[in-house]
PDB file of C-alpha atoms and ligand atoms in Angstrom:
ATOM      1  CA  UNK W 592     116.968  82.881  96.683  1.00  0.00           C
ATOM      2  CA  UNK W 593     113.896  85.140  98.409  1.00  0.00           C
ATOM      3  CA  UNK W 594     115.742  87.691 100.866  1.00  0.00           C
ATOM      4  CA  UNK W 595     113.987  90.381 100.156  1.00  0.00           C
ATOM      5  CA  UNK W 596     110.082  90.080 100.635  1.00  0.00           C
ATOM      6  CA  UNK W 597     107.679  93.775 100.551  1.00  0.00           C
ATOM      7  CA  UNK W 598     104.879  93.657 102.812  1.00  0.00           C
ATOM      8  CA  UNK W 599     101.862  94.562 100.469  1.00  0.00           C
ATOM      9  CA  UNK W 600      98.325  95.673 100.033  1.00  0.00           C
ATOM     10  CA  UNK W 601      96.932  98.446  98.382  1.00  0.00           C
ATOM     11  CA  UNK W 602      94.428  98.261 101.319  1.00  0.00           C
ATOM     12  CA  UNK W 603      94.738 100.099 104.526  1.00  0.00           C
ATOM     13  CA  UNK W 604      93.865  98.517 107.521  1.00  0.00           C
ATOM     14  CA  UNK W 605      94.227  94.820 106.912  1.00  0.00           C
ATOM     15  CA  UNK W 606      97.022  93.827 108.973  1.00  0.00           C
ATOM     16  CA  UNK W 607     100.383  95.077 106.552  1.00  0.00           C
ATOM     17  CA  UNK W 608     101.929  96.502 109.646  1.00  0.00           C
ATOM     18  CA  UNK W 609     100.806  94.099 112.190  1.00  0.00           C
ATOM     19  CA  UNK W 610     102.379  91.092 110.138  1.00  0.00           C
ATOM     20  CA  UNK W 611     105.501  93.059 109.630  1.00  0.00           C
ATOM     21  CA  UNK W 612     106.227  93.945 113.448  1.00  0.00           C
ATOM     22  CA  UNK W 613     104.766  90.158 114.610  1.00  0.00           C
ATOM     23  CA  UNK W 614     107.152  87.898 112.225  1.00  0.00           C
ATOM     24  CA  UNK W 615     110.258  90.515 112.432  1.00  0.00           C
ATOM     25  CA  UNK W 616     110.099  89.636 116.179  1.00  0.00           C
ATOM     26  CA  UNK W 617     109.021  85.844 115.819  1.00  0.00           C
ATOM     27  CA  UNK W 618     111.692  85.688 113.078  1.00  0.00           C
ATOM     28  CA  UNK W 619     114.576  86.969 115.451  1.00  0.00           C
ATOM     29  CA  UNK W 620     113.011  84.288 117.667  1.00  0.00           C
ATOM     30  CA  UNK W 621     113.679  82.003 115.707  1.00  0.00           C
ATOM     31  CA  UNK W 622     117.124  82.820 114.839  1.00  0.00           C
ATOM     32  CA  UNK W 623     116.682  84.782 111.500  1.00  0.00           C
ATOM     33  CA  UNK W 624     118.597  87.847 111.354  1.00  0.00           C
ATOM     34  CA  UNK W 625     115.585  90.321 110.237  1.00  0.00           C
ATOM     35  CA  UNK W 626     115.925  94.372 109.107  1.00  0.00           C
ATOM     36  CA  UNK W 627     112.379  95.707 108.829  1.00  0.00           C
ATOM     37  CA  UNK W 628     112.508  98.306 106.320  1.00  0.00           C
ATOM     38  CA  UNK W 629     109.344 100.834 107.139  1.00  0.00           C
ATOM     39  CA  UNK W 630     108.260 101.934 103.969  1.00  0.00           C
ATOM     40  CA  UNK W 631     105.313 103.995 105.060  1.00  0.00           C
ATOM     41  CA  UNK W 632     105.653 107.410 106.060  1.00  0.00           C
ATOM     42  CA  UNK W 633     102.957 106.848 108.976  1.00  0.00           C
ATOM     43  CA  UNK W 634     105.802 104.900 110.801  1.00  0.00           C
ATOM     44  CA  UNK W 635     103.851 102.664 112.530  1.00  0.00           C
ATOM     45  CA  UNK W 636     105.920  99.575 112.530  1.00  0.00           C
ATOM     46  CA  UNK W 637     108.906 101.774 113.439  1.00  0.00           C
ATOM     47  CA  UNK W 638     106.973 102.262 116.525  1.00  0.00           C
ATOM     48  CA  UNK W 639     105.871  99.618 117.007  1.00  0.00           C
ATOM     49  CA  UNK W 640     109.415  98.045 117.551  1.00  0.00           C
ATOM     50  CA  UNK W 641     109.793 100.989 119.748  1.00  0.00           C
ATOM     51  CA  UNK W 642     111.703 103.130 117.615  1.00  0.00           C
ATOM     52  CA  UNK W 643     111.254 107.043 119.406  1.00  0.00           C
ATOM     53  CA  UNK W 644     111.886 108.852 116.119  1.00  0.00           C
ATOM     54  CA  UNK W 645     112.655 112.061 118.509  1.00  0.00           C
ATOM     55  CA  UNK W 646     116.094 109.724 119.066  1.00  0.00           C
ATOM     56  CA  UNK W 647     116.901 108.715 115.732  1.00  0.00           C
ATOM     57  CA  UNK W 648     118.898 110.763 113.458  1.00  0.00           C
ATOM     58  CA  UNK W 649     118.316 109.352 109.775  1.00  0.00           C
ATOM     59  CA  UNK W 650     115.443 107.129 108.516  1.00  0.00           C
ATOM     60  CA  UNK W 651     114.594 105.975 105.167  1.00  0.00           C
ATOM     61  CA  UNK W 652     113.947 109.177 104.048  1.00  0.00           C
ATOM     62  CA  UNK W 653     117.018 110.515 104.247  1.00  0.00           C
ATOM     63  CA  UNK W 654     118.485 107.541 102.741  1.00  0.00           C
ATOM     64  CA  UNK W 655     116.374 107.476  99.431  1.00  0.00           C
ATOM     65  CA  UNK W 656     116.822 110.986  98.997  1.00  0.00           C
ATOM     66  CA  UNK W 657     119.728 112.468 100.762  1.00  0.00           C
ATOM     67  CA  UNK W 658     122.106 109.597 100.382  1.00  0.00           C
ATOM     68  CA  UNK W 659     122.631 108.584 103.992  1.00  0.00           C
ATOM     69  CA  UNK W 660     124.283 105.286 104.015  1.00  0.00           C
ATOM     70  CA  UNK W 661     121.079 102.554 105.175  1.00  0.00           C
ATOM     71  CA  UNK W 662     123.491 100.998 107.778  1.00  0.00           C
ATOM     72  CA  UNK W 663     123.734 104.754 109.706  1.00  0.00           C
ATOM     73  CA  UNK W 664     120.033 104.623 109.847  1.00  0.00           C
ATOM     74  CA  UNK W 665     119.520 100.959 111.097  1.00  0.00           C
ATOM     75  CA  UNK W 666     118.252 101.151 114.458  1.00  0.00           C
ATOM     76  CA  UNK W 667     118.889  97.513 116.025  1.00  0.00           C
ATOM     77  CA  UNK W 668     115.647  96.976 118.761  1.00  0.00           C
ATOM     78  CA  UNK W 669     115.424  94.124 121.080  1.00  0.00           C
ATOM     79  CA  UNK W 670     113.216  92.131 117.986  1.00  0.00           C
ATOM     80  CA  UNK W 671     114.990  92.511 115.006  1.00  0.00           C
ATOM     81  CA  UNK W 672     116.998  95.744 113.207  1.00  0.00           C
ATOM     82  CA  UNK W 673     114.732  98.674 111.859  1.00  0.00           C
ATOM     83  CA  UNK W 674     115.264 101.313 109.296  1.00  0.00           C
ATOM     84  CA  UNK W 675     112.778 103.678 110.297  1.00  0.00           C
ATOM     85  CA  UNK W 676     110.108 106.085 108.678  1.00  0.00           C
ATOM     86  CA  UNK W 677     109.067 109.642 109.118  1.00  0.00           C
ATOM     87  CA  UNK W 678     106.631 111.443 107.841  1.00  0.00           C
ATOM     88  CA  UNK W 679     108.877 113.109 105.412  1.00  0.00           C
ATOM     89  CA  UNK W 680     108.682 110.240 103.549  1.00  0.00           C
ATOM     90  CA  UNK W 681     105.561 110.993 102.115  1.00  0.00           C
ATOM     91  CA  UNK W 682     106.917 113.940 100.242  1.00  0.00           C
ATOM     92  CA  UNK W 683     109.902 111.607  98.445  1.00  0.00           C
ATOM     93  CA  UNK W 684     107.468 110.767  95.414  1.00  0.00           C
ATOM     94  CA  UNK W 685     106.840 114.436  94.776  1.00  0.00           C
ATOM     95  CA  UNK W 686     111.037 114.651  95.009  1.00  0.00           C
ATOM     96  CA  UNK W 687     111.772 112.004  92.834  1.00  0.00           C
ATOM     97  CA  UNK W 688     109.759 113.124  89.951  1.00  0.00           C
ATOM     98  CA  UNK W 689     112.059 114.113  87.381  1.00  0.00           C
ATOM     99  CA  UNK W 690     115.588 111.033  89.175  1.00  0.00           C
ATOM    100  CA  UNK W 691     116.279 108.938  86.656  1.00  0.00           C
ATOM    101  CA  UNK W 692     115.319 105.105  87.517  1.00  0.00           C
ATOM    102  CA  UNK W 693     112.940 107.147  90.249  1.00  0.00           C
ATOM    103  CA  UNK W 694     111.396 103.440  91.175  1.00  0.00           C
ATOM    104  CA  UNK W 695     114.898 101.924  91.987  1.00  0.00           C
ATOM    105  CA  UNK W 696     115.851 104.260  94.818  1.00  0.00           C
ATOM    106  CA  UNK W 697     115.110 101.951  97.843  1.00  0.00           C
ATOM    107  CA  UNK W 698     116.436  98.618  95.894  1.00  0.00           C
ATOM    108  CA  UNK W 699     119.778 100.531  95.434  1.00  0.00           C
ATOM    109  CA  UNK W 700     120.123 102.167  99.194  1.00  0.00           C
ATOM    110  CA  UNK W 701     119.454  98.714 100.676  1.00  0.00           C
ATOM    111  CA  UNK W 702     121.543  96.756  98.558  1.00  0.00           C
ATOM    112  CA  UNK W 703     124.862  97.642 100.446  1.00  0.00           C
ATOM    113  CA  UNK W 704     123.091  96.483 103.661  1.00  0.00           C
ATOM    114  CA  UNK W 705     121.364  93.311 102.271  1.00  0.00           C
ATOM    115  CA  UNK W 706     123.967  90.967 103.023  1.00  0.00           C
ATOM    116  CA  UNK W 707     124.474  91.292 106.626  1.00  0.00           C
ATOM    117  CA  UNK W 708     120.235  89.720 107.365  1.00  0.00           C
ATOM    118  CA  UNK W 709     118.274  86.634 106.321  1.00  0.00           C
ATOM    119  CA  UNK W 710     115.951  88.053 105.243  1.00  0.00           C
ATOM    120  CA  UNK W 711     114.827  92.268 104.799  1.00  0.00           C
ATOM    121  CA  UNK W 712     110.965  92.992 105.355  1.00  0.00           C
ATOM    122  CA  UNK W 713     109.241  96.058 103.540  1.00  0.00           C
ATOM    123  CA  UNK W 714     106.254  97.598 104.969  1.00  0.00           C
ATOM    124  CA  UNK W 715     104.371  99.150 102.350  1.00  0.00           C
ATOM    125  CA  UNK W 716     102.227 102.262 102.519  1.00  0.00           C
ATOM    126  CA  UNK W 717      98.532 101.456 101.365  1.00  0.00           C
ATOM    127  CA  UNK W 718      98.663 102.695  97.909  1.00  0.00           C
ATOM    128  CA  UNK W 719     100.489 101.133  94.845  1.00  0.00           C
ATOM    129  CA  UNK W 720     101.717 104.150  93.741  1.00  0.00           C
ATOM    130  CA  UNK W 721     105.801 105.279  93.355  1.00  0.00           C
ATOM    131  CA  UNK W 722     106.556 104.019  97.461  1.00  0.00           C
ATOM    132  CA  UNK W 723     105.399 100.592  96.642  1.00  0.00           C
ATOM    133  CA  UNK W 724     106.862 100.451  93.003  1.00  0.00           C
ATOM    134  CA  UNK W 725     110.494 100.820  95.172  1.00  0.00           C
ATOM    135  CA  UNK W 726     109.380  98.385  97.531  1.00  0.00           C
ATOM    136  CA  UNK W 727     108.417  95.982  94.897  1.00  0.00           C
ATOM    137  CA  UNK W 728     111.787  96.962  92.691  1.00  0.00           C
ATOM    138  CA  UNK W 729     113.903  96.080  95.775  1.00  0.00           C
ATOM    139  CA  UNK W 730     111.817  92.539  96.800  1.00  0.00           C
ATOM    140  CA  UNK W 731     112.494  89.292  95.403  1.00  0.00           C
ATOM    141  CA  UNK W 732     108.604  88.558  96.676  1.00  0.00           C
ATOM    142  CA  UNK W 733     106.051  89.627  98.243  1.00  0.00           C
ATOM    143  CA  UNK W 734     104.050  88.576 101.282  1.00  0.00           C
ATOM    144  CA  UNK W 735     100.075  89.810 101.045  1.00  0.00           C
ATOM    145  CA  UNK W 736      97.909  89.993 103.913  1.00  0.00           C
ATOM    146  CA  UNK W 737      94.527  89.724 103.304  1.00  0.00           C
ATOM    147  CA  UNK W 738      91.892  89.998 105.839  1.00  0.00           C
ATOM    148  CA  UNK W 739      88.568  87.932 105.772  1.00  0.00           C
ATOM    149  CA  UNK W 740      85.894  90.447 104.490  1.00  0.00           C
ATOM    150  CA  UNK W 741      83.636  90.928 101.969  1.00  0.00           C
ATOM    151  CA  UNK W 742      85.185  91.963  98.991  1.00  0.00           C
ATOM    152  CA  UNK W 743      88.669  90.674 100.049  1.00  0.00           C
ATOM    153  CA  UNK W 744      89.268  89.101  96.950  1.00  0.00           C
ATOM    154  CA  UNK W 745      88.176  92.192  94.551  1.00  0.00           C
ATOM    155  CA  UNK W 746      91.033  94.303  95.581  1.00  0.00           C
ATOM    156  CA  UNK W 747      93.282  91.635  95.110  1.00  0.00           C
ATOM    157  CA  UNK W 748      92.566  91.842  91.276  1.00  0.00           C
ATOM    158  CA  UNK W 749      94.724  95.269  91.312  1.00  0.00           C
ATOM    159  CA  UNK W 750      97.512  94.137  93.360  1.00  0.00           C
ATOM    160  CA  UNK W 751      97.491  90.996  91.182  1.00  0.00           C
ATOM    161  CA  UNK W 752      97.825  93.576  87.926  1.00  0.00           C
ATOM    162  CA  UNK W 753     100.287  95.716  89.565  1.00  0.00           C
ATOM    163  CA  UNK W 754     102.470  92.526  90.389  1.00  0.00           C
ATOM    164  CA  UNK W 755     102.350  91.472  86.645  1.00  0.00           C
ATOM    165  CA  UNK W 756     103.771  95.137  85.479  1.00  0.00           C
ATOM    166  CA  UNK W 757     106.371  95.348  87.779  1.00  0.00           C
ATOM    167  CA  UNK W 758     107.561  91.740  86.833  1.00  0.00           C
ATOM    168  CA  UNK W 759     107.482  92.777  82.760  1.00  0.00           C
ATOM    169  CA  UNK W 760     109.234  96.467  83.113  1.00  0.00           C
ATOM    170  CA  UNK W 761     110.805  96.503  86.309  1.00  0.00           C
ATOM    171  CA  UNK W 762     111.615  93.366  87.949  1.00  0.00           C
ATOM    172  CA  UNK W 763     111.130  90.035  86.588  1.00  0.00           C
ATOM    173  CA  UNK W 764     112.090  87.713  89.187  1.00  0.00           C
ATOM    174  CA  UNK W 765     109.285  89.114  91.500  1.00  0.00           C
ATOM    175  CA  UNK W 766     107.221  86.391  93.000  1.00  0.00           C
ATOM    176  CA  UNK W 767     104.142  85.708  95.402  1.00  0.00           C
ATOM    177  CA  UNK W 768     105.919  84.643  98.481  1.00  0.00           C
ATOM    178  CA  UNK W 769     102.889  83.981 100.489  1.00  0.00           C
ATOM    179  CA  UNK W 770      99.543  85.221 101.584  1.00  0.00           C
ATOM    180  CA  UNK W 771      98.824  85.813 105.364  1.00  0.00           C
ATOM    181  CA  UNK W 772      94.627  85.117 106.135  1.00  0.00           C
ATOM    182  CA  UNK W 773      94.227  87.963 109.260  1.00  0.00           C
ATOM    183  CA  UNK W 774      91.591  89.599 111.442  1.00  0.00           C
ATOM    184  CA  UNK W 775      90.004  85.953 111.472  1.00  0.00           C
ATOM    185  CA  UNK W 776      86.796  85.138 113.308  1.00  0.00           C
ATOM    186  CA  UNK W 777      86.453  81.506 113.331  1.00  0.00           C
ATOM    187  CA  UNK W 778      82.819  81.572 114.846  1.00  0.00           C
ATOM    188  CA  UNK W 779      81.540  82.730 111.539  1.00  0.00           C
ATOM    189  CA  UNK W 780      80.932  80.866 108.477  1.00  0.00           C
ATOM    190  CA  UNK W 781      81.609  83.712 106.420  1.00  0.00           C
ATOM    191  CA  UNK W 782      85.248  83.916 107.587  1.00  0.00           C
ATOM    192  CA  UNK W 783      86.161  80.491 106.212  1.00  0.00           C
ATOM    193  CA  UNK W 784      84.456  80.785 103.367  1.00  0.00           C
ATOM    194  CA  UNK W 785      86.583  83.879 102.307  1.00  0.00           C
ATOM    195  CA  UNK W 786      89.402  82.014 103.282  1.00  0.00           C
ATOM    196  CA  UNK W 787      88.557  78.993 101.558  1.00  0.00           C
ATOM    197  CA  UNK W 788      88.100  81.411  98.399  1.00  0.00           C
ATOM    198  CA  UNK W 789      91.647  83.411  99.005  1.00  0.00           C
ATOM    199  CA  UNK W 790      93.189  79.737  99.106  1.00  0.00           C
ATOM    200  CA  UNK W 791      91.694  78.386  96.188  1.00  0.00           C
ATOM    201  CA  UNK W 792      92.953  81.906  93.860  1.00  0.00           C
ATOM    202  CA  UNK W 793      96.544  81.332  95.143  1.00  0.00           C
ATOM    203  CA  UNK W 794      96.982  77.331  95.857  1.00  0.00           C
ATOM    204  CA  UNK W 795      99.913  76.603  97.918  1.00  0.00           C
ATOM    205  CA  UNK W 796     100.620  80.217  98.236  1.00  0.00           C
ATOM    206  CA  UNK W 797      98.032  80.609 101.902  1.00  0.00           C
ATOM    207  CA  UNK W 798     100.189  80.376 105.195  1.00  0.00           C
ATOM    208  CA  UNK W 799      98.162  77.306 106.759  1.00  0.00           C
ATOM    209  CA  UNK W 800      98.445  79.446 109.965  1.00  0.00           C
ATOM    210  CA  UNK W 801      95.649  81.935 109.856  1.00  0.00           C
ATOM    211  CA  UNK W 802      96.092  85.318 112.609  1.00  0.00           C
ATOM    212  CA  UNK W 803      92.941  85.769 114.626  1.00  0.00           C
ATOM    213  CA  UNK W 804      90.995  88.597 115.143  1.00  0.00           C
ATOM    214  CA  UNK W 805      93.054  89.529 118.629  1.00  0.00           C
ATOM    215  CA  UNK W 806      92.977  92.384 120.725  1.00  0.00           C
ATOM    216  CA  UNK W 807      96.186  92.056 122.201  1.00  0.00           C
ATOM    217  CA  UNK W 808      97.837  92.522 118.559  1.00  0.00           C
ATOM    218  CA  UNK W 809      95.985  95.944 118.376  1.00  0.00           C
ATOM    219  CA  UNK W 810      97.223  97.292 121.950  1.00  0.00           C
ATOM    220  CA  UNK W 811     100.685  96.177 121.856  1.00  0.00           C
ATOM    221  CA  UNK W 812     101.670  99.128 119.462  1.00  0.00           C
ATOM    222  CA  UNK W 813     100.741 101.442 121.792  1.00  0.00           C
ATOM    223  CA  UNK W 814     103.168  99.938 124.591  1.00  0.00           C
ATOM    224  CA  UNK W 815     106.178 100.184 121.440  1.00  0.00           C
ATOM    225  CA  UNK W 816     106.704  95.775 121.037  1.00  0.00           C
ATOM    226  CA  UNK W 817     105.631  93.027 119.388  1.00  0.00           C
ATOM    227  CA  UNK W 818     102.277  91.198 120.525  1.00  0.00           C
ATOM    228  CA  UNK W 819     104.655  88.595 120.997  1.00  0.00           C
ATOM    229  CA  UNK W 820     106.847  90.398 123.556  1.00  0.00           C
ATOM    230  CA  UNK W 821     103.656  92.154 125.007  1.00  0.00           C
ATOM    231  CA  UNK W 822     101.344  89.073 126.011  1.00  0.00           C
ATOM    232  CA  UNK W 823     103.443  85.936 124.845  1.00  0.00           C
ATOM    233  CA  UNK W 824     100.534  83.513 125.769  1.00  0.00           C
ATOM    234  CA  UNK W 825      98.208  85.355 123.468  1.00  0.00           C
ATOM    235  CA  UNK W 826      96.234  84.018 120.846  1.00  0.00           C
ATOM    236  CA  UNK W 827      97.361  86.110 118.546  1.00  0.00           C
ATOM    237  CA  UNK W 828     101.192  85.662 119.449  1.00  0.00           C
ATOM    238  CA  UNK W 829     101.090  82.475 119.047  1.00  0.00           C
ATOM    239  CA  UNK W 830      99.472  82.858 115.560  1.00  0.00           C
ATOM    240  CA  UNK W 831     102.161  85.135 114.331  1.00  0.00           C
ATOM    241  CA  UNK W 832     104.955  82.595 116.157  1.00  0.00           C
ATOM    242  CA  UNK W 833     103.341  79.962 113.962  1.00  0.00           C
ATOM    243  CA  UNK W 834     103.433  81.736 110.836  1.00  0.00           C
ATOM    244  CA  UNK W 835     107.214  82.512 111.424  1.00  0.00           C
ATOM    245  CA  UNK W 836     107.834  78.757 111.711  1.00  0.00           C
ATOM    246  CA  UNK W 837     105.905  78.197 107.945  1.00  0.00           C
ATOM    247  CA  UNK W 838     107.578  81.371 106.901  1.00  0.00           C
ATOM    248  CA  UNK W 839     111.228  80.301 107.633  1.00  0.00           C
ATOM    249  CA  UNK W 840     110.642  76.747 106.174  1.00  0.00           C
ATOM    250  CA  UNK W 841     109.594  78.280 102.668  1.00  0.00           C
ATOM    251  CA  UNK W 842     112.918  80.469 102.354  1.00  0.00           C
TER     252      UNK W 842
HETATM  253  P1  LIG X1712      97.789  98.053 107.694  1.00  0.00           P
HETATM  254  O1  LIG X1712      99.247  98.164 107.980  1.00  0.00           O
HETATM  255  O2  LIG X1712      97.464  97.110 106.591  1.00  0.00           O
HETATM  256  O3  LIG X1712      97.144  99.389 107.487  1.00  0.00           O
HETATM  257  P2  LIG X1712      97.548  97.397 110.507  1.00  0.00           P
HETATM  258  O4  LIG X1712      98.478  96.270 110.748  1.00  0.00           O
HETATM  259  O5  LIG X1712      98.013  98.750 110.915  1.00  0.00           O
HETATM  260  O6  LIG X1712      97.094  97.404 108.993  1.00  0.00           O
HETATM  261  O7  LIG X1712      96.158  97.027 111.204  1.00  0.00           O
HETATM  262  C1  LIG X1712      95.065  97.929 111.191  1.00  0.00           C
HETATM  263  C2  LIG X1712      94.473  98.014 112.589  1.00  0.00           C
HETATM  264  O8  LIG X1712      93.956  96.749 112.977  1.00  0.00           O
HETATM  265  C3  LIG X1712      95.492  98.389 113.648  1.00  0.00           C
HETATM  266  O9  LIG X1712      94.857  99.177 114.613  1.00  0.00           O
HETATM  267  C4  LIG X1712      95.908  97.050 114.233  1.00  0.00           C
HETATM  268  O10 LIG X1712      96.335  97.175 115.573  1.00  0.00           O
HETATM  269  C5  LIG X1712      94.620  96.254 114.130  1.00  0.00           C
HETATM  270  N1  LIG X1712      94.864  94.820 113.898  1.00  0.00           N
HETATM  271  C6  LIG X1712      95.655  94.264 112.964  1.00  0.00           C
HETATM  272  N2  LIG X1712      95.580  92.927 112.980  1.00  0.00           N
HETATM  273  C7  LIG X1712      94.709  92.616 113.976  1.00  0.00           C
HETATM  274  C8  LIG X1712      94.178  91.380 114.494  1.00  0.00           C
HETATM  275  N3  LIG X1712      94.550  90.203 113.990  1.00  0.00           N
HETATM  276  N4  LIG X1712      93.293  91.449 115.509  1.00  0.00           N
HETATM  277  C9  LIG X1712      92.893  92.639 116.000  1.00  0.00           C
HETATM  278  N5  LIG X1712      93.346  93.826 115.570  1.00  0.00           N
HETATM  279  C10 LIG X1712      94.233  93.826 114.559  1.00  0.00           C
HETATM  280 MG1  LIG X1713     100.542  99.808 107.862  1.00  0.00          MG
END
C-alpha cells in the first residue's frame, strides 16, 4: 500500500513545493486525510499553508533531532495537517553525522503518526543529499515534478540513479508513484514535445493532468493558502484539483 509518497527533485525551482501545498489542499478536498511533512529547511510549504513559525513551538527539526513526539509538532491548517520546517533544519545533516542509521531518522519519527492520514506528503529540499535520503527512507514512493524545459530530462538521469541506491541499501519497496508535467505553456511546441519525451521515459507513470504555467499559483504563497483556496476558478487550481482526482484513484 503507497501512504507515504516524498515530493522529489534534485532541482530547485520546478514546482516541488507548489505540488505539495496544491494536492495537500485538493486532497483534503477530496476527503483524504493529508499531513504534509516539510522537509526543506526554507519552509516554504509550511507557509504556504499558513503556518507563522513565530507561533509554532516544535517542527521537524526538533523531532529528528531532539525527539519531540511528530504529533506535538503537527500543526492542523484549514487544508490539510502540517509538520513544519525551520531553518534549523538545515544544520540536522551536519548533527547526524556520526547517529547510527543517520538516513532513517524521519521514517522512524513519523512512523508513530502514520496511521492516523491517508496518505503523508514529503517536501524535499533540492539536493539528494542526507534530507532527501530520510525522505526517501520514510516513502513508499515518490511523486517527481518535472517542469517542461530544456534539459528536463538530463537531471532526471541522477534522481533516476539515486532512486535505484536507495531501493538496493536502504529501502526496497520504493517506487515511482507518479510524475507531475508543471510550469506548462501550451502555446509552444517545445512544451509538448518535452512532455511527450518525459511520458515516453516513464509510461503510465505521467499524471494525464499537466499544471500550467499560472500566476496565481506563484502569488498565493505570499497570501499563506493554497492556489486553490486563493483564486478557486484559476487555471491553475483547477489543474492541481485535477491531479488530486488522478492522484487519489492510483492509491
Ligand atoms: P521547488 O519547490 O521545486 O523549488 P516551487 O514550487 O517553490 O519549486 O516553485 C518555484 C517558483 O515557481 C515559485 O516562485 C512558485 O511560486 C513558482 N511556480 C511554481 N509552479 C508554478 C506554475 N505552474 N506557474 C507559475 N509559477 C509557478
Ligand atoms: Mg521547494
Amino acid at each position: 500500500m503507497i501512504k507515504t509518497i516524498a515530493v522529489v527533485n534534485q532541482k530547485g525551482g520546478v514546482g516541488k513545493t507548489t505540488t505539495a501545498v496544491n494536492l495537500t489542499a485538493a486532497l483534503q478536498d477530496l476527503g483524504v486525510k493529508v499531513l504534509l511533512c516539510d522537509f526543506d529547511p526554507q519552509a516554504n510549504a509550511s507557509s504556504g499553508l499558513g503556518v507563522d513559525k513565530r507561533k509554532t513551538k516544535y517542527s521537524v527539526y526538533d523531532v529528528v533531532i531532539n525527539g519531540v513526539p511528530a504529533k506535538d509538532a503537527v500543526v492542523a491548517t484549514p487544508y490539510g495537517h502540517v509538520l513544519p520546517s525551520s531553518a534549523d533544519l538545515a544544520g540536522a545533516a551536519v548533527e547526524l553525522i556520526g547517529a547510527e542509521h543517520r538516513e532513517r531518522q524521519l521514517e522512524q519519527a513519523l512512523a508513530p503518526v502514520k496511521e492516523d492520514y491517508d496518505v503523508v506528503l514529503i517536501d524535499c529540499p533540492p539536493s539528494l543529499e542526507l534530507l532527501t535520503l530520510n525522505a526517501l527512507a520514510a516513502a513508499d514512493a515518490i511523486l517527481v515534478p518535472v517542469q517542461c524545459e530544456y534539459f528536463a530530462l538530463e537531471g532526471l538521469s541522477d534522481l533516476m540513479a539515486t532512486l535505484r541506491m536507495v531501493k538496493r541499501r536502504i529501502n526496497p519497496r520504493l517506487e515511482i508513484f507518479a510524475v507531475a508535467l508543471t510550469m506548462y505553456d501550451g502555446r509552444t511546441n517545445f512544451c509538448a514535445q518535452v512532455a511527450q519525451e518525459v511520458r515516453r521515459h516513464f509510461p503510465g507513470k505521467v499524471f494525464t493532468t499537466v499544471i500550467p504555467r499560472n500566476i496565481r499559483l506563484a502569488e498565493a504563497p505570499s497570501h499563506g493558502v493554497p492556489a486553490t483556496v486563493y483564486d478557486r476558478s484559476s487555471r491553475g487550481a483547477a489543474a492541481y484539483r485535477a491531479m488530486a482526482e488522478e492522484f487519489k484513484e492510483k492509491l
